[in-house]
């Protein structure tokens, strides 16, 4: 999965896809490490408002919420083991979880665009 933002900011992540109720429910729970260039992409079909929590997740994470076109609408931080809800803030097609701080380190934020087959239908912000 590729992300690009303003001013040439870009990042590439090797993602595991969570696109079933079972894989989305498990997510990254119980994992104690993840390579810097890795992540988990949660895909929702149909798109909808969602909320995440970090119960049983020891990794501090960035949660990146994407609209149907693959544009970032929100970036939030996930605190390990927290049961506080992290809402999407709108209807989303996907959520990407990566190691905490990477979005800032890469200079990416709201408005960045994703390239991934999950955003291929319709009018993607950045076509594959």
Coordinates of C-alpha atoms in Angstrom, one line a residue:
X1 CA 0.0 0.0 0.0
X2 CA 1.3 3.4 -1.0
X3 CA 0.5 6.8 0.6
X4 CA 1.4 10.2 -0.8
X5 CA 0.8 13.6 0.5
X6 CA 1.6 17.2 -0.2
X7 CA 5.1 18.3 -1.0
X8 CA 6.2 14.9 -2.2
X9 CA 5.7 13.1 1.2
X10 CA 5.3 9.4 0.6
X11 CA 5.4 6.0 2.3
X12 CA 4.9 2.4 1.4
X13 CA 3.6 -0.3 3.7
X14 CA 3.4 -4.1 3.4
X15 CA -0.1 -4.7 4.8
X16 CA -2.0 -7.6 6.1
X17 CA -5.6 -7.3 5.1
X18 CA -8.4 -7.7 7.6
X19 CA -11.6 -7.9 5.6
X20 CA -13.8 -10.4 7.5
X21 CA -15.5 -9.9 10.8
X22 CA -13.1 -12.4 12.4
X23 CA -9.9 -10.8 11.1
X24 CA -11.2 -7.3 11.9
X25 CA -12.1 -8.4 15.4
X26 CA -8.7 -9.8 16.1
X27 CA -6.6 -7.1 14.4
X28 CA -3.2 -6.6 15.9
X29 CA -4.2 -7.9 19.4
X30 CA -1.4 -9.6 21.3
X31 CA 1.3 -8.7 18.9
X32 CA 4.4 -7.3 20.6
X33 CA 6.2 -6.0 17.5
X34 CA 5.7 -5.1 13.9
X35 CA 8.3 -4.2 11.3
X36 CA 8.5 -0.4 10.5
X37 CA 7.2 -0.8 7.0
X38 CA 4.3 -3.1 7.9
X39 CA 0.7 -2.5 8.8
X40 CA -2.8 -3.9 9.0
X41 CA -5.5 -2.6 6.6
X42 CA -9.1 -3.1 7.8
X43 CA -11.5 -2.9 4.8
X44 CA -15.2 -2.2 5.2
X45 CA -17.7 -3.2 2.5
X46 CA -20.0 -1.4 2.5
X47 CA -18.2 1.7 3.9
X48 CA -19.5 2.8 7.3
X49 CA -18.6 4.7 10.5
X50 CA -16.5 2.6 12.7
X51 CA -14.7 2.8 16.1
X52 CA -11.6 1.0 17.2
X53 CA -10.1 0.3 20.6
X54 CA -6.7 -1.0 21.7
X55 CA -7.8 -3.7 24.2
X56 CA -5.2 -6.5 24.2
X57 CA -3.0 -4.5 21.8
X58 CA 0.5 -3.9 23.3
X59 CA 1.7 -1.8 20.3
X60 CA 1.3 2.0 20.2
X61 CA -0.2 2.7 16.8
X62 CA -1.3 5.3 14.3
X63 CA -4.8 4.7 13.0
X64 CA -5.4 6.2 9.6
X65 CA -9.0 6.5 8.4
X66 CA -9.7 6.5 4.7
X67 CA -12.9 7.6 2.8
X68 CA -14.2 5.6 -0.2
X69 CA -11.7 7.2 -2.6
X70 CA -8.7 6.4 -0.4
X71 CA -8.2 9.9 1.0
X72 CA -7.2 10.2 4.7
X73 CA -10.0 11.9 6.7
X74 CA -8.5 11.3 10.2
X75 CA -5.3 10.2 11.9
X76 CA -5.5 9.1 15.6
X77 CA -3.1 7.5 18.0
X78 CA -3.9 4.2 19.7
X79 CA -2.7 3.9 23.3
X80 CA -1.7 0.3 24.2
X81 CA -4.4 -1.7 26.1
X82 CA -6.8 1.3 26.1
X83 CA -10.5 0.5 26.0
X84 CA -11.4 4.1 24.9
X85 CA -13.2 4.2 21.6
X86 CA -11.3 5.8 18.6
X87 CA -14.1 6.9 16.2
X88 CA -13.6 7.2 12.5
X89 CA -15.2 10.7 12.4
X90 CA -17.2 9.8 9.3
X91 CA -17.9 7.0 6.8
X92 CA -14.8 5.0 5.9
X93 CA -13.8 2.4 3.4
X94 CA -10.6 1.4 5.3
X95 CA -8.5 1.9 8.4
X96 CA -4.7 1.4 8.4
X97 CA -2.8 0.6 11.6
X98 CA 0.9 1.3 11.5
X99 CA 3.6 1.9 14.2
X100 CA 2.9 5.1 16.2
X101 CA 4.6 8.2 14.9
X102 CA 5.1 7.0 11.3
X103 CA 2.6 9.4 9.8
X104 CA 4.3 12.4 11.3
X105 CA 7.8 11.0 10.5
X106 CA 6.8 10.7 6.8
X107 CA 5.0 14.1 6.8
X108 CA 1.6 12.6 6.0
X109 CA -1.8 13.5 7.5
X110 CA -5.3 14.4 6.6
X111 CA -5.7 14.7 2.8
X112 CA -3.0 12.2 2.0
X113 CA -4.0 9.7 -0.7
X114 CA -3.7 5.9 -0.8
X115 CA -3.0 3.5 -3.6
X116 CA -4.4 0.0 -2.9
X117 CA -7.0 -2.3 -4.7
X118 CA -9.5 -1.6 -1.9
X119 CA -10.0 1.8 -3.4
X120 CA -10.1 0.7 -7.1
X121 CA -13.9 0.8 -7.5
X122 CA -15.6 4.1 -8.1
X123 CA -13.4 7.2 -8.3
X124 CA -10.2 6.6 -6.4
X125 CA -8.1 9.6 -5.2
X126 CA -5.0 7.9 -6.6
X127 CA -5.7 5.1 -9.1
X128 CA -3.7 1.8 -9.1

